[in-house]
Amino acid sequence: MFETNYDVVIIGAGPAGLAAAIEAKKVGTKKVLLVERDHALGGILQQCIHPGFGLHIFDEELTGPEYAYRFIEQIKPLGIDVLLNTMVLDIHSDDKRLYAVNRERGVCNIGYKSLVLAMGCRERTRGAIAIPGTRPAGIFTAGTAQRYINMQGYMVGREFVILGSGDIGMIMARRLTLEGAKVKAVVEIMPYLTGLTRNKVQCLDDFNIPLYLKHTITDIKGKDRVEKVTVSQVDDNFNPIKGTEWEIDCDTLLLSVGLIPENELSKKAQVKLSPITLGPIVSQRMETNVKNIFACGNVLHVNDLADNVTVESQIAGMYAGLNALGKEYKPRKITECIPGEGIRYIVPQKIEVTDEVQDISLYFRVKEPARNVTLEISSKGETIARARRQKINPGEMEKMKIKADAIDKLGDELIVSVAEVKS
């Protein structure tokens, strides 16, 4: 068995893992290791050949591989070690060791002082949403189709229907159209868009691809290959409305029906997960309930922008590095972040008030679309911060900042809520 020890170990070398590793090294940590199950660094970014990355971090528009390369080129000069083609099997948080398997070294026993969880997320499949019908070929998750087309040069079909208005699905609608395929419809069960508005405009509207809200697929037909799907309107309880069905001929169905944070390893490490985000519950330092374990990126909660993942992961990497160097933070008070009116969830879920006070950013999603609203942060009945928005949407992450001078004034609870603006 191959045995080694590191100051900071990061599981996952996508946008989260790369940013965390770099920041951990920058604070003075000597031995940093990236463990990646794929054959190359970059994670999901390598198959995202469309532009739209880096607008906030680099002030320019990059493709996914270009965005990844900006971080990958920093890894070697910083002396960060990398284990590719390596699958982590288990985490023993009690003795701060993880076990992985690598094709050259076999079973690896790796010790750490700080561990960063950056495993990303996975797509929901047909089984997760229980679409009735036959089981023919031609049904893919949108991300799988993206990988086939962009990385392996394999066209998965000619006539498509896409279920779900998630970002990957809308981006693939454009990609398929550019490759000469026909995307006949994007079908969304919710009464609103679940992805970014900019992707609807650039990927659907610009290519005249119809979007059907409050609709779903109620049947799949075909023996060897998908031949057609049945689309039905749904009521307010998401039940199909009888008599509204119609059929669309197609040979391929893509599913863009949500992402699930990849937290099987987190559970093994006894990390407490949120029932809403399905990711770890963390403090503003991105530290979980298990001492020495941090989490960031889509393993923590599903983000809409890689730039947001980077910012979160830089925080996780910095504090993981400081933790490995022996830096301790003793909280004088812990404030729970509570979703108020119109808010689905907040990250971080708690704020640990220490002697070292600085600004804290809260990331959150709203429950439903609205216009002309204010977002409020309050504690002990007093408003701490307010922000006005012309439009809010569940598919787009919101961000607000708590200034350092307000943190000492926090009570046991902090509430984020949506309030209509009075004209």
Short mmCIF file of C-alpha atoms in Angstrom, two decimals:
data_model
loop_
_atom_site.label_atom_id
_atom_site.label_comp_id
_atom_site.label_asym_id
_atom_site.label_seq_id
_atom_site.Cartn_x
_atom_site.Cartn_y
_atom_site.Cartn_z
CA MET A 1 0.00 0.00 0.00
CA PHE A 2 1.28 3.45 -0.96
CA GLU A 3 1.32 5.78 2.06
CA THR A 4 1.96 9.53 2.16
CA ASN A 5 1.01 12.66 4.14
CA TYR A 6 0.05 16.19 3.09
CA ASP A 7 -0.90 19.45 4.75
CA VAL A 8 -3.92 20.02 2.49
CA VAL A 9 -5.64 17.42 0.30
CA ILE A 10 -8.33 18.47 -2.18
CA ILE A 11 -10.68 15.86 -3.66
CA GLY A 12 -11.67 16.95 -7.15
CA ALA A 13 -9.73 19.06 -9.66
CA GLY A 14 -12.53 20.93 -11.36
CA PRO A 15 -13.01 24.71 -10.98
CA ALA A 16 -13.54 24.33 -7.22
CA GLY A 17 -10.58 22.09 -6.53
CA LEU A 18 -8.16 24.09 -8.67
CA ALA A 19 -9.03 27.40 -7.01
CA ALA A 20 -8.88 25.87 -3.52
CA ALA A 21 -5.47 24.26 -4.14
CA ILE A 22 -3.95 27.50 -5.40
CA GLU A 23 -5.21 29.52 -2.43
CA ALA A 24 -4.07 26.88 0.05
CA LYS A 25 -0.58 27.12 -1.39
CA LYS A 26 -0.58 30.91 -1.48
CA VAL A 27 -1.12 31.22 2.29
CA GLY A 28 2.12 29.32 2.91
CA THR A 29 1.07 25.69 3.08
CA LYS A 30 4.00 23.52 1.97
CA LYS A 31 2.45 20.24 0.83
CA VAL A 32 -0.79 20.43 -1.19
CA LEU A 33 -2.29 17.51 -3.13
CA LEU A 34 -5.06 17.44 -5.76
CA VAL A 35 -6.77 14.07 -6.19
CA GLU A 36 -8.75 13.72 -9.43
CA ARG A 37 -10.59 10.65 -10.74
CA ASP A 38 -10.40 11.76 -14.39
CA HIS A 39 -7.33 11.64 -16.64
CA ALA A 40 -6.88 15.43 -16.72
CA LEU A 41 -7.37 18.54 -14.60
CA GLY A 42 -10.33 20.85 -15.17
CA GLY A 43 -13.34 18.70 -14.43
CA ILE A 44 -16.59 19.58 -16.20
CA LEU A 45 -15.00 22.74 -17.65
CA GLN A 46 -13.16 20.69 -20.28
CA GLN A 47 -16.40 19.74 -22.04
CA CYS A 48 -17.95 23.23 -21.78
CA ILE A 49 -16.59 24.67 -25.02
CA HIS A 50 -19.16 27.50 -25.09
CA PRO A 51 -18.24 31.05 -23.98
CA GLY A 52 -19.58 32.77 -20.86
CA PHE A 53 -16.95 31.94 -18.24
CA GLY A 54 -14.69 34.40 -16.46
CA LEU A 55 -16.74 37.58 -16.80
CA HIS A 56 -16.48 38.30 -13.05
CA ILE A 57 -13.06 36.79 -12.26
CA PHE A 58 -11.08 37.83 -15.35
CA ASP A 59 -13.29 40.60 -16.80
CA GLU A 60 -13.40 38.77 -20.12
CA GLU A 61 -15.44 36.05 -21.75
CA LEU A 62 -13.77 32.65 -21.91
CA THR A 63 -14.75 29.11 -22.84
CA GLY A 64 -14.70 26.42 -20.16
CA PRO A 65 -11.30 24.97 -21.20
CA GLU A 66 -9.81 28.47 -21.37
CA TYR A 67 -11.13 29.25 -17.90
CA ALA A 68 -9.70 25.99 -16.53
CA TYR A 69 -6.33 26.65 -18.19
CA ARG A 70 -5.98 29.97 -16.34
CA PHE A 71 -5.84 27.94 -13.11
CA ILE A 72 -4.10 24.80 -14.40
CA GLU A 73 -1.08 26.79 -15.53
CA GLN A 74 -0.60 27.99 -11.92
CA ILE A 75 -0.52 24.47 -10.43
CA LYS A 76 2.97 23.36 -11.50
CA PRO A 77 4.91 26.56 -10.63
CA LEU A 78 3.33 26.55 -7.16
CA GLY A 79 4.54 23.03 -6.49
CA ILE A 80 1.09 21.50 -6.04
CA ASP A 81 1.14 17.71 -6.41
CA VAL A 82 -1.49 15.98 -8.54
CA LEU A 83 -2.83 12.41 -8.55
CA LEU A 84 -4.89 11.78 -11.71
CA ASN A 85 -6.93 8.66 -12.50
CA THR A 86 -7.38 8.29 -8.75
CA MET A 87 -10.68 7.39 -7.11
CA VAL A 88 -11.15 8.20 -3.43
CA LEU A 89 -12.95 5.32 -1.74
CA ASP A 90 -13.23 6.36 1.89
CA ILE A 91 -12.45 9.13 4.36
CA HIS A 92 -11.53 8.37 7.96
CA SER A 93 -12.00 11.74 9.61
CA ASP A 94 -11.08 10.44 13.07
CA ASP A 95 -7.46 9.80 12.14
CA LYS A 96 -7.43 12.29 9.22
CA ARG A 97 -6.71 9.82 6.44
CA LEU A 98 -8.34 9.00 3.13
CA TYR A 99 -8.09 5.87 1.02
CA ALA A 100 -7.95 5.94 -2.77
CA VAL A 101 -7.08 3.64 -5.65
CA ASN A 102 -4.68 4.57 -8.43
CA ARG A 103 -3.77 2.44 -11.45
CA GLU A 104 0.00 2.84 -10.97
CA ARG A 105 0.25 2.91 -7.17
CA GLY A 106 -2.65 0.69 -6.23
CA VAL A 107 -4.34 1.47 -2.92
CA CYS A 108 -3.22 4.86 -1.52
CA ASN A 109 -3.35 5.76 2.17
CA ILE A 110 -3.12 9.55 2.34
CA GLY A 111 -2.95 11.58 5.54
CA TYR A 112 -4.04 15.24 5.75
CA LYS A 113 -4.16 18.14 8.15
CA SER A 114 -6.94 19.82 6.17
CA LEU A 115 -9.27 18.21 3.64
CA VAL A 116 -11.26 20.10 1.00
CA LEU A 117 -14.31 18.43 -0.55
CA ALA A 118 -14.64 19.62 -4.16
CA MET A 119 -16.25 16.63 -5.88
CA GLY A 120 -18.81 18.64 -7.84
CA CYS A 121 -22.24 17.27 -8.70
CA ARG A 122 -23.99 14.72 -10.90
CA GLU A 123 -27.08 14.88 -13.11
CA ARG A 124 -30.49 13.53 -12.25
CA THR A 125 -31.42 10.65 -14.54
CA ARG A 126 -34.65 9.30 -15.97
CA GLY A 127 -34.88 6.95 -12.99
CA ALA A 128 -34.80 9.88 -10.59
CA ILE A 129 -37.87 11.50 -12.17
CA ALA A 130 -39.74 8.32 -13.15
CA ILE A 131 -40.87 9.09 -16.71
CA PRO A 132 -43.24 6.35 -17.90
CA GLY A 133 -42.88 4.61 -21.25
CA THR A 134 -40.60 2.12 -23.00
CA ARG A 135 -36.83 1.87 -22.49
CA PRO A 136 -35.34 2.51 -25.94
CA ALA A 137 -31.93 3.89 -26.86
CA GLY A 138 -31.66 7.63 -27.43
CA ILE A 139 -32.19 8.94 -23.89
CA PHE A 140 -29.27 10.92 -22.46
CA THR A 141 -28.65 13.39 -19.70
CA ALA A 142 -27.66 16.74 -21.21
CA GLY A 143 -24.17 16.59 -19.70
CA THR A 144 -23.52 13.12 -21.10
CA ALA A 145 -24.57 14.27 -24.56
CA GLN A 146 -22.32 17.32 -24.16
CA ARG A 147 -19.33 15.10 -23.37
CA TYR A 148 -20.02 12.79 -26.32
CA ILE A 149 -20.30 15.67 -28.79
CA ASN A 150 -17.67 18.10 -27.51
CA MET A 151 -14.97 15.69 -26.37
CA GLN A 152 -15.49 12.49 -28.36
CA GLY A 153 -16.91 13.90 -31.58
CA TYR A 154 -19.96 11.62 -31.46
CA MET A 155 -23.32 13.04 -32.55
CA VAL A 156 -25.97 11.41 -30.36
CA GLY A 157 -29.03 12.07 -32.55
CA ARG A 158 -30.72 14.22 -35.21
CA GLU A 159 -34.13 15.25 -33.84
CA PHE A 160 -34.29 16.26 -30.18
CA VAL A 161 -36.66 17.10 -27.38
CA ILE A 162 -35.11 18.45 -24.18
CA LEU A 163 -36.83 17.98 -20.84
CA GLY A 164 -35.92 20.73 -18.35
CA SER A 165 -34.77 24.32 -18.79
CA GLY A 166 -31.55 23.91 -16.82
CA ASP A 167 -28.48 25.70 -18.14
CA ILE A 168 -26.80 22.61 -19.62
CA GLY A 169 -29.99 21.70 -21.47
CA MET A 170 -30.41 25.16 -23.00
CA ILE A 171 -26.72 25.33 -23.93
CA MET A 172 -27.01 21.94 -25.59
CA ALA A 173 -30.06 23.12 -27.54
CA ARG A 174 -27.85 25.73 -29.17
CA ARG A 175 -24.93 23.34 -29.62
CA LEU A 176 -27.08 20.71 -31.32
CA THR A 177 -28.63 23.30 -33.63
CA LEU A 178 -25.18 24.52 -34.66
CA GLU A 179 -24.26 20.90 -35.47
CA GLY A 180 -27.23 20.65 -37.85
CA ALA A 181 -29.67 18.84 -35.59
CA LYS A 182 -33.28 19.90 -35.03
CA VAL A 183 -34.32 20.75 -31.48
CA LYS A 184 -38.10 20.62 -31.57
CA ALA A 185 -38.90 21.73 -28.02
CA VAL A 186 -37.60 22.44 -24.54
CA VAL A 187 -40.19 21.27 -22.00
CA GLU A 188 -40.18 22.60 -18.42
CA ILE A 189 -42.52 21.39 -15.66
CA MET A 190 -42.10 24.56 -13.57
CA PRO A 191 -43.99 27.78 -14.40
CA TYR A 192 -40.66 29.59 -14.72
CA LEU A 193 -37.21 29.14 -16.21
CA THR A 194 -34.85 27.08 -14.03
CA GLY A 195 -31.64 28.27 -15.71
CA LEU A 196 -30.10 31.65 -16.43
CA THR A 197 -32.14 34.15 -18.44
CA ARG A 198 -29.12 34.91 -20.60
CA ASN A 199 -29.02 31.26 -21.71
CA LYS A 200 -32.68 31.38 -22.71
CA VAL A 201 -32.02 34.45 -24.83
CA GLN A 202 -28.76 33.25 -26.39
CA CYS A 203 -29.58 29.55 -26.76
CA LEU A 204 -33.34 29.33 -27.30
CA ASP A 205 -34.70 32.69 -28.45
CA ASP A 206 -31.85 33.39 -30.88
CA PHE A 207 -32.41 30.01 -32.56
CA ASN A 208 -36.23 30.03 -32.46
CA ILE A 209 -36.39 26.96 -30.21
CA PRO A 210 -39.76 26.80 -28.44
CA LEU A 211 -39.92 26.63 -24.64
CA TYR A 212 -43.03 25.15 -23.03
CA LEU A 213 -43.42 26.08 -19.36
CA LYS A 214 -45.82 24.11 -17.10
CA HIS A 215 -45.42 21.07 -19.36
CA THR A 216 -43.76 17.70 -18.93
CA ILE A 217 -43.16 14.45 -20.79
CA THR A 218 -45.73 11.81 -19.85
CA ASP A 219 -44.72 9.00 -22.20
CA ILE A 220 -41.76 7.80 -24.26
CA LYS A 221 -42.45 5.61 -27.29
CA GLY A 222 -40.06 3.49 -29.33
CA LYS A 223 -38.75 -0.05 -29.46
CA ASP A 224 -35.06 0.01 -30.38
CA ARG A 225 -34.73 3.82 -30.49
CA VAL A 226 -36.86 6.72 -29.29
CA GLU A 227 -39.52 7.46 -31.90
CA LYS A 228 -41.70 10.05 -30.17
CA VAL A 229 -42.56 11.55 -26.80
CA THR A 230 -45.88 12.64 -25.36
CA VAL A 231 -45.99 16.13 -23.85
CA SER A 232 -48.72 17.23 -21.43
CA GLN A 233 -49.57 20.45 -19.65
CA VAL A 234 -49.47 20.25 -15.83
CA ASP A 235 -51.61 21.86 -13.15
CA ASP A 236 -50.42 23.82 -10.12
CA ASN A 237 -49.63 20.53 -8.34
CA PHE A 238 -47.52 19.34 -11.31
CA ASN A 239 -50.07 16.68 -12.29
CA PRO A 240 -50.66 16.17 -16.05
CA ILE A 241 -53.92 17.69 -17.27
CA LYS A 242 -55.96 15.13 -19.18
CA GLY A 243 -56.77 16.16 -22.74
CA THR A 244 -53.74 18.45 -23.16
CA GLU A 245 -51.43 15.74 -24.58
CA TRP A 246 -49.67 15.94 -27.91
CA GLU A 247 -46.86 13.95 -29.48
CA ILE A 248 -43.52 15.13 -30.85
CA ASP A 249 -41.58 12.90 -33.25
CA CYS A 250 -37.92 12.67 -32.27
CA ASP A 251 -35.06 10.17 -32.07
CA THR A 252 -33.38 11.55 -28.95
CA LEU A 253 -34.50 12.85 -25.56
CA LEU A 254 -32.11 14.91 -23.43
CA LEU A 255 -32.73 15.32 -19.69
CA SER A 256 -31.77 18.58 -18.03
CA VAL A 257 -33.70 18.05 -14.83
CA GLY A 258 -31.34 19.16 -12.10
CA LEU A 259 -28.02 18.40 -10.45
CA ILE A 260 -27.23 16.59 -7.21
CA PRO A 261 -24.12 17.44 -5.14
CA GLU A 262 -21.77 14.42 -5.06
CA ASN A 263 -21.64 13.76 -1.32
CA GLU A 264 -21.26 10.02 -0.79
CA LEU A 265 -17.72 10.61 0.52
CA SER A 266 -18.96 13.46 2.73
CA LYS A 267 -21.42 11.08 4.40
CA LYS A 268 -18.62 8.59 5.08
CA ALA A 269 -16.69 11.37 6.81
CA GLN A 270 -19.72 12.12 9.04
CA VAL A 271 -20.22 15.53 7.45
CA LYS A 272 -23.68 16.94 8.15
CA LEU A 273 -25.67 17.73 4.99
CA SER A 274 -28.43 20.25 4.36
CA PRO A 275 -31.78 18.67 3.39
CA ILE A 276 -32.34 21.57 0.98
CA THR A 277 -29.02 21.91 -0.87
CA LEU A 278 -28.01 18.25 -0.28
CA GLY A 279 -24.53 19.62 0.38
CA PRO A 280 -22.51 20.15 3.59
CA ILE A 281 -23.55 22.73 6.16
CA VAL A 282 -20.68 25.20 6.46
CA SER A 283 -19.54 28.35 8.24
CA GLN A 284 -18.33 31.47 6.42
CA ARG A 285 -14.88 29.83 6.27
CA MET A 286 -16.45 26.93 4.32
CA GLU A 287 -15.63 24.57 7.20
CA THR A 288 -18.06 21.71 7.84
CA ASN A 289 -19.21 20.34 11.18
CA VAL A 290 -16.22 17.95 11.06
CA LYS A 291 -13.05 19.73 12.18
CA ASN A 292 -10.40 20.05 9.47
CA ILE A 293 -12.84 19.30 6.61
CA PHE A 294 -13.94 22.09 4.25
CA ALA A 295 -16.29 22.09 1.25
CA CYS A 296 -16.76 24.30 -1.80
CA GLY A 297 -18.29 24.52 -5.26
CA ASN A 298 -21.10 22.33 -6.52
CA VAL A 299 -20.54 19.70 -3.84
CA LEU A 300 -21.69 22.40 -1.41
CA HIS A 301 -24.61 23.73 -3.46
CA VAL A 302 -25.33 23.87 -7.18
CA ASN A 303 -24.05 27.17 -8.55
CA ASP A 304 -25.11 28.91 -11.73
CA LEU A 305 -21.71 30.46 -12.53
CA ALA A 306 -18.19 29.00 -12.43
CA ASP A 307 -17.03 32.42 -11.25
CA ASN A 308 -19.07 32.02 -8.06
CA VAL A 309 -17.58 28.56 -7.57
CA THR A 310 -14.10 30.09 -7.81
CA VAL A 311 -14.79 32.76 -5.18
CA GLU A 312 -16.24 30.21 -2.75
CA SER A 313 -13.37 27.81 -3.33
CA GLN A 314 -10.72 30.45 -2.80
CA ILE A 315 -12.20 31.02 0.65
CA ALA A 316 -12.23 27.27 1.38
CA GLY A 317 -8.66 26.84 0.16
CA MET A 318 -7.36 29.81 2.13
CA TYR A 319 -8.87 28.67 5.42
CA ALA A 320 -7.92 25.03 4.82
CA GLY A 321 -4.34 26.20 4.36
CA LEU A 322 -4.41 28.35 7.48
CA ASN A 323 -5.94 25.47 9.42
CA ALA A 324 -3.11 23.19 8.30
CA LEU A 325 -0.63 25.82 9.50
CA GLY A 326 -2.19 25.71 12.98
CA LYS A 327 -4.36 28.82 12.78
CA GLU A 328 -7.38 28.54 15.09
CA TYR A 329 -10.62 30.52 15.15
CA LYS A 330 -12.49 30.46 18.44
CA PRO A 331 -16.07 31.66 17.95
CA ARG A 332 -17.54 33.97 20.57
CA LYS A 333 -20.97 33.44 19.08
CA ILE A 334 -22.59 31.38 16.33
CA THR A 335 -25.33 32.94 14.23
CA GLU A 336 -27.61 30.66 12.24
CA CYS A 337 -28.55 31.91 8.75
CA ILE A 338 -32.29 31.35 8.36
CA PRO A 339 -34.19 31.51 5.02
CA GLY A 340 -37.04 33.95 5.48
CA GLU A 341 -39.97 34.93 3.25
CA GLY A 342 -39.34 33.91 -0.36
CA ILE A 343 -35.88 32.38 0.24
CA ARG A 344 -35.12 28.71 -0.45
CA TYR A 345 -31.67 28.39 1.09
CA ILE A 346 -28.58 30.35 2.19
CA VAL A 347 -24.86 29.50 2.07
CA PRO A 348 -23.06 29.66 4.44
CA GLN A 349 -25.64 28.30 6.85
CA LYS A 350 -23.91 29.74 9.92
CA ILE A 351 -21.60 32.59 10.85
CA GLU A 352 -18.98 32.07 13.54
CA VAL A 353 -18.27 35.45 15.12
CA THR A 354 -14.60 35.61 16.15
CA ASP A 355 -12.17 38.35 17.14
CA GLU A 356 -11.04 38.60 13.50
CA VAL A 357 -14.01 40.27 11.82
CA GLN A 358 -14.34 40.88 8.09
CA ASP A 359 -17.04 41.27 5.45
CA ILE A 360 -19.06 38.11 4.74
CA SER A 361 -20.90 37.32 1.49
CA LEU A 362 -24.13 35.34 1.61
CA TYR A 363 -25.24 33.33 -1.44
CA PHE A 364 -28.89 32.31 -1.72
CA ARG A 365 -31.70 31.36 -4.07
CA VAL A 366 -35.25 32.64 -4.06
CA LYS A 367 -38.32 30.40 -4.22
CA GLU A 368 -40.14 32.01 -7.13
CA PRO A 369 -39.76 34.75 -9.73
CA ALA A 370 -40.70 38.32 -8.81
CA ARG A 371 -40.11 41.87 -9.99
CA ASN A 372 -39.40 45.13 -8.23
CA VAL A 373 -38.38 43.69 -4.86
CA THR A 374 -35.95 44.34 -2.07
CA LEU A 375 -33.79 41.68 -0.47
CA GLU A 376 -33.25 42.18 3.25
CA ILE A 377 -30.85 40.79 5.82
CA SER A 378 -32.00 41.27 9.41
CA SER A 379 -31.06 40.14 12.90
CA LYS A 380 -32.65 40.88 16.29
CA GLY A 381 -35.43 42.73 14.48
CA GLU A 382 -33.06 45.21 12.83
CA THR A 383 -32.22 45.49 9.13
CA ILE A 384 -28.52 44.95 8.48
CA ALA A 385 -28.48 45.19 4.69
CA ARG A 386 -30.91 45.86 1.85
CA ALA A 387 -30.59 45.43 -1.89
CA ARG A 388 -33.05 46.32 -4.60
CA ARG A 389 -33.64 44.02 -7.57
CA GLN A 390 -35.71 44.67 -10.67
CA LYS A 391 -36.07 40.93 -11.18
CA ILE A 392 -35.32 37.75 -9.22
CA ASN A 393 -35.50 34.14 -10.42
CA PRO A 394 -34.86 30.76 -8.71
CA GLY A 395 -32.45 29.85 -11.51
CA GLU A 396 -30.10 32.73 -10.70
CA MET A 397 -27.98 32.95 -7.56
CA GLU A 398 -28.31 36.08 -5.43
CA LYS A 399 -25.48 37.52 -3.38
CA MET A 400 -25.44 40.06 -0.55
CA LYS A 401 -22.68 41.23 1.74
CA ILE A 402 -22.65 41.78 5.50
CA LYS A 403 -20.19 44.50 6.43
CA ALA A 404 -17.63 43.77 9.12
CA ASP A 405 -18.94 46.48 11.44
CA ALA A 406 -22.38 44.78 11.51
CA ILE A 407 -21.17 41.28 12.35
CA ASP A 408 -20.65 41.92 16.07
CA LYS A 409 -24.25 43.13 16.26
CA LEU A 410 -25.68 39.81 15.02
CA GLY A 411 -27.99 37.83 17.28
CA ASP A 412 -28.47 34.07 17.39
CA GLU A 413 -30.28 34.19 14.05
CA LEU A 414 -29.83 36.08 10.82
CA ILE A 415 -32.76 36.17 8.39
CA VAL A 416 -32.68 36.79 4.65
CA SER A 417 -36.04 37.61 3.08
CA VAL A 418 -37.74 39.01 0.00
CA ALA A 419 -39.99 42.07 0.35
CA GLU A 420 -41.96 43.86 -2.35
CA VAL A 421 -40.91 47.43 -3.05
CA LYS A 422 -43.66 49.92 -2.25
CA SER A 423 -44.22 52.40 -5.02
#
